[in-house]
Coordinates of N, CA, C and O in Angstrom, one line a residue:
X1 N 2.1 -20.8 1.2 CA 0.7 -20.6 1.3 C 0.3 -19.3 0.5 O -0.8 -19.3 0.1
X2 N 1.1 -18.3 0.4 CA 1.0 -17.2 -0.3 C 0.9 -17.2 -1.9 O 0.0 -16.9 -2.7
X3 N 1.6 -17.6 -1.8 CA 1.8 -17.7 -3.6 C 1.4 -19.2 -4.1 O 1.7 -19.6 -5.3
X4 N 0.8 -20.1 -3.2 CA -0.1 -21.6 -3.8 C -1.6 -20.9 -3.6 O -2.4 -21.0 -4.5
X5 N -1.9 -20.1 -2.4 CA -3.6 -20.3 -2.0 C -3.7 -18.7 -2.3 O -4.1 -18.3 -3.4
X6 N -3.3 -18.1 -1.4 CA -3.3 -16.4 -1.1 C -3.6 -15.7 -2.2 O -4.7 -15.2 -2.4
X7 N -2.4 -15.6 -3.1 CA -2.3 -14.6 -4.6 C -3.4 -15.7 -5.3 O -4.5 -15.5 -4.9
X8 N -3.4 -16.4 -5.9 CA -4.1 -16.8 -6.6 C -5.8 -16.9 -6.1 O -6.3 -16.8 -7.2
X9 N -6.4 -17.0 -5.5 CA -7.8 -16.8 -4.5 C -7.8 -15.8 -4.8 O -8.6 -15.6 -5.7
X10 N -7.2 -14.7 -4.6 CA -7.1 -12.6 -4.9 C -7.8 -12.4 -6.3 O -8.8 -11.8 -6.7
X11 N -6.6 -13.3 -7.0 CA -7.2 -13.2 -8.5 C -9.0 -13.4 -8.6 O -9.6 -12.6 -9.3
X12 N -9.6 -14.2 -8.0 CA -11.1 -14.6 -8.2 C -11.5 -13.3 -7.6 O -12.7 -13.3 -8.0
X13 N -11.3 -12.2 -7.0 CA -11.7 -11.2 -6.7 C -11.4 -9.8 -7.3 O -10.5 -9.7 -8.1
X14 N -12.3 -8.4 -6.8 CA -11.8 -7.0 -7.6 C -11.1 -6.5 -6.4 O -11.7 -5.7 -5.7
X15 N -9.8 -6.8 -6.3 CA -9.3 -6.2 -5.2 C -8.4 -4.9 -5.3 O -7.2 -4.9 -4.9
X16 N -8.9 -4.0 -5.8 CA -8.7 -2.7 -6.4 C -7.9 -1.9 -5.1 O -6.7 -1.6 -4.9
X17 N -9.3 -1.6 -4.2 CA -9.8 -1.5 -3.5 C -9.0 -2.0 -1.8 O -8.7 -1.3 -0.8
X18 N -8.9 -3.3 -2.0 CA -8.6 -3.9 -0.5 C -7.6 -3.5 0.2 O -6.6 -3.3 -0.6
X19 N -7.3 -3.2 1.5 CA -6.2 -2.9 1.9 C -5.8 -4.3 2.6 O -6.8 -5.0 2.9
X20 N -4.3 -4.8 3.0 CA -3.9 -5.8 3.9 C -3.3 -5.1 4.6 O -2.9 -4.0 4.4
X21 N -3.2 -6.1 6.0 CA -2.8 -5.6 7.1 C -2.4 -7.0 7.7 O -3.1 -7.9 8.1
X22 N -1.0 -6.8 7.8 CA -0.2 -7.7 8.3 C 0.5 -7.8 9.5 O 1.4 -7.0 9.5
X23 N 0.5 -8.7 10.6 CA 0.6 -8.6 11.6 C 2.3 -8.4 12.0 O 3.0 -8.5 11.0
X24 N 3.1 -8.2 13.2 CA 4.4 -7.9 13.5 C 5.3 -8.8 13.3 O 6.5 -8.6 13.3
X25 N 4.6 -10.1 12.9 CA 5.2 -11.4 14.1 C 6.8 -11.5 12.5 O 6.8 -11.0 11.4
X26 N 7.4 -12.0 13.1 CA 9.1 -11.6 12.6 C 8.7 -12.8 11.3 O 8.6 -12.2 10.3
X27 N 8.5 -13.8 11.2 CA 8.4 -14.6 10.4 C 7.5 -14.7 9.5 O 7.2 -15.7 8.8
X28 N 6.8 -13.3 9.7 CA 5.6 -12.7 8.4 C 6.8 -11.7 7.8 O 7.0 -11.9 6.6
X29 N 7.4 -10.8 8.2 CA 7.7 -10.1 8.1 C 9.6 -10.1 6.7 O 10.3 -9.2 6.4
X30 N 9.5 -11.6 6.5 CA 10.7 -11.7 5.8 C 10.8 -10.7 4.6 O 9.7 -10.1 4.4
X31 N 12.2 -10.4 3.5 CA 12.1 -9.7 2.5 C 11.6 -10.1 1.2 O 11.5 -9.2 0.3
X32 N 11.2 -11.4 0.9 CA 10.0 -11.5 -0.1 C 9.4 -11.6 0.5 O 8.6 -10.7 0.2
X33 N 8.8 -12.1 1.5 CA 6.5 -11.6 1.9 C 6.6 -10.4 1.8 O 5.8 -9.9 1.1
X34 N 7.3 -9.7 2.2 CA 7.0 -8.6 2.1 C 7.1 -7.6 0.6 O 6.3 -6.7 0.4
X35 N 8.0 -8.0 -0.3 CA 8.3 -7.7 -1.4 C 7.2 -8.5 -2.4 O 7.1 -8.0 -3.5
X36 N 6.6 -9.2 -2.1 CA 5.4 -10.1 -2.7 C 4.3 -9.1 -2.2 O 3.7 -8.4 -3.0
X37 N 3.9 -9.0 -1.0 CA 2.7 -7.9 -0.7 C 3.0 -7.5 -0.9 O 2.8 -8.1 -1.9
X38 N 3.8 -6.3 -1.3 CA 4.1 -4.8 -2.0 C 3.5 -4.8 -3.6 O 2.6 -4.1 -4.0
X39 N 4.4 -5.8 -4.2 CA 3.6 -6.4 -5.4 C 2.0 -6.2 -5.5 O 1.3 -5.5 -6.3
X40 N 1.6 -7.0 -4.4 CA 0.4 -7.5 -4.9 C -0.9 -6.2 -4.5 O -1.9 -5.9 -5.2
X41 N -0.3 -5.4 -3.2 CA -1.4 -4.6 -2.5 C -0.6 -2.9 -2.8 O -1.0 -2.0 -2.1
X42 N 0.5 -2.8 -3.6 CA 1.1 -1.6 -3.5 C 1.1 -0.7 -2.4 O 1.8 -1.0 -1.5
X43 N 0.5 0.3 -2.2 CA 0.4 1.6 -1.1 C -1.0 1.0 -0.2 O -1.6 1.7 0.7
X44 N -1.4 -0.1 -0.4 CA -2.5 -0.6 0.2 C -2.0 -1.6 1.8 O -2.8 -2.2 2.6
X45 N -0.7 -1.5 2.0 CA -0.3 -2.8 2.7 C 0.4 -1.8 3.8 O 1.3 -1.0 3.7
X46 N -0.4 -2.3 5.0 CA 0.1 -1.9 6.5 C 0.6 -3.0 7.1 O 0.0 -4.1 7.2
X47 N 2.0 -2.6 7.6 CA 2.7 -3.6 8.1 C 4.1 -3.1 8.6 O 4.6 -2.1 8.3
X48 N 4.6 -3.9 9.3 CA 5.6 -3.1 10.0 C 6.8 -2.5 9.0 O 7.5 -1.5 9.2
X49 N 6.9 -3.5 7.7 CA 8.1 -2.8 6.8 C 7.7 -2.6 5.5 O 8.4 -2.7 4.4
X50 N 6.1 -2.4 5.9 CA 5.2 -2.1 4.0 C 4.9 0.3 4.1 O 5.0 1.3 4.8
X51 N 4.5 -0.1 3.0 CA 4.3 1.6 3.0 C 3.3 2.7 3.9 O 3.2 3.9 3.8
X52 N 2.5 1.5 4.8 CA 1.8 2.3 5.8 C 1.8 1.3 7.0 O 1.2 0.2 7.1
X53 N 2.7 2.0 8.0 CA 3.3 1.6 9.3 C 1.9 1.5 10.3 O 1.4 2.5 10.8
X54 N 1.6 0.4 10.4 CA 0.6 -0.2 11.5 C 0.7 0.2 13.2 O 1.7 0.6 13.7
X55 N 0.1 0.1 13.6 CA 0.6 0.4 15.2 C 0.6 -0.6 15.6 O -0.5 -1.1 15.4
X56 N 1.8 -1.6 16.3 CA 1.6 -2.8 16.5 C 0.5 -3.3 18.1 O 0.8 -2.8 19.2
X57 N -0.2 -4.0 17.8 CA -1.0 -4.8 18.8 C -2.5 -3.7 18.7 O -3.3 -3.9 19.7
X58 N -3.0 -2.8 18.0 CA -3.6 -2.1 17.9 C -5.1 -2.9 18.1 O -5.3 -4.0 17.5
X59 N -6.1 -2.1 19.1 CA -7.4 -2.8 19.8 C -8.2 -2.5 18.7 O -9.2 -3.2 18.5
X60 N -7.9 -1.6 17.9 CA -8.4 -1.0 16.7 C -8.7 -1.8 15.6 O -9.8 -2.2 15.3
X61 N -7.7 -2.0 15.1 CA -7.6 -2.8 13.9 C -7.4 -4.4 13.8 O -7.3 -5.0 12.8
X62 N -7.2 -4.8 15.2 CA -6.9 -6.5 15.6 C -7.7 -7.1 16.5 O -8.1 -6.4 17.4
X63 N -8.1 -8.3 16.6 CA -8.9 -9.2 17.5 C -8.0 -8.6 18.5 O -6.8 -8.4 18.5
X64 N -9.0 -8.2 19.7 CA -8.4 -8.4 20.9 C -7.7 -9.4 21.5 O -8.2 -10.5 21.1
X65 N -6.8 -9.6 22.3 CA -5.8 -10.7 22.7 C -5.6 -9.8 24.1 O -5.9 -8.7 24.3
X66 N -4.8 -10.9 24.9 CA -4.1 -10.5 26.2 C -3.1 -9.0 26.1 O -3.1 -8.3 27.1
X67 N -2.4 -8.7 25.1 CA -2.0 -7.5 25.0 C -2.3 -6.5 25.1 O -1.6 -5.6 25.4
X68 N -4.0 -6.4 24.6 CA -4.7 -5.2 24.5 C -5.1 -4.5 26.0 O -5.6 -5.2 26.9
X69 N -5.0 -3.4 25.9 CA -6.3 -3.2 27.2 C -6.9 -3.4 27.8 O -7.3 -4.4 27.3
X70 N -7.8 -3.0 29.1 CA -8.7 -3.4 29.0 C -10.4 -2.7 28.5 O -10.8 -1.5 28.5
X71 N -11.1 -3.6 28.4 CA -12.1 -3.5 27.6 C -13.1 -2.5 28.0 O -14.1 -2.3 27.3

């Protein structure tokens, strides 16, 4: 889905600018997605094993879910 829909859709955009933020879950986190987002978002990409370490389950930066605090 990344490299059929994802990277190519990006292209139609100026994503200079955008940062991604990718969630913990182990089967996002393999060593090409992750080497593909590095690629595509360089120092832009938070994620558990990209160049700016996310806080995981964060109320902040993620839809709230059952994990988070409460409100």
């Amino acid at each position: 889905m990344i490299t059929n829909f994802f990277i190519p859709e990006l292209n139609n955009h100026d994503v200079q600018e955008l940062w991604f933020q990718q969630d913990g879950a182990t089967c996002h986190t393999a060593r090409a997605t992750i080497d593909l987002l590095k690629d595509t978002f360089g120092d832009r990409l938070i994620s558990r094993f990209g160049p700016v370490n996310g806080p995981p389950k964060s109320c902040d930066l993620t839809p709230r879910d059952y994990f988070c605090g409460a409100m």
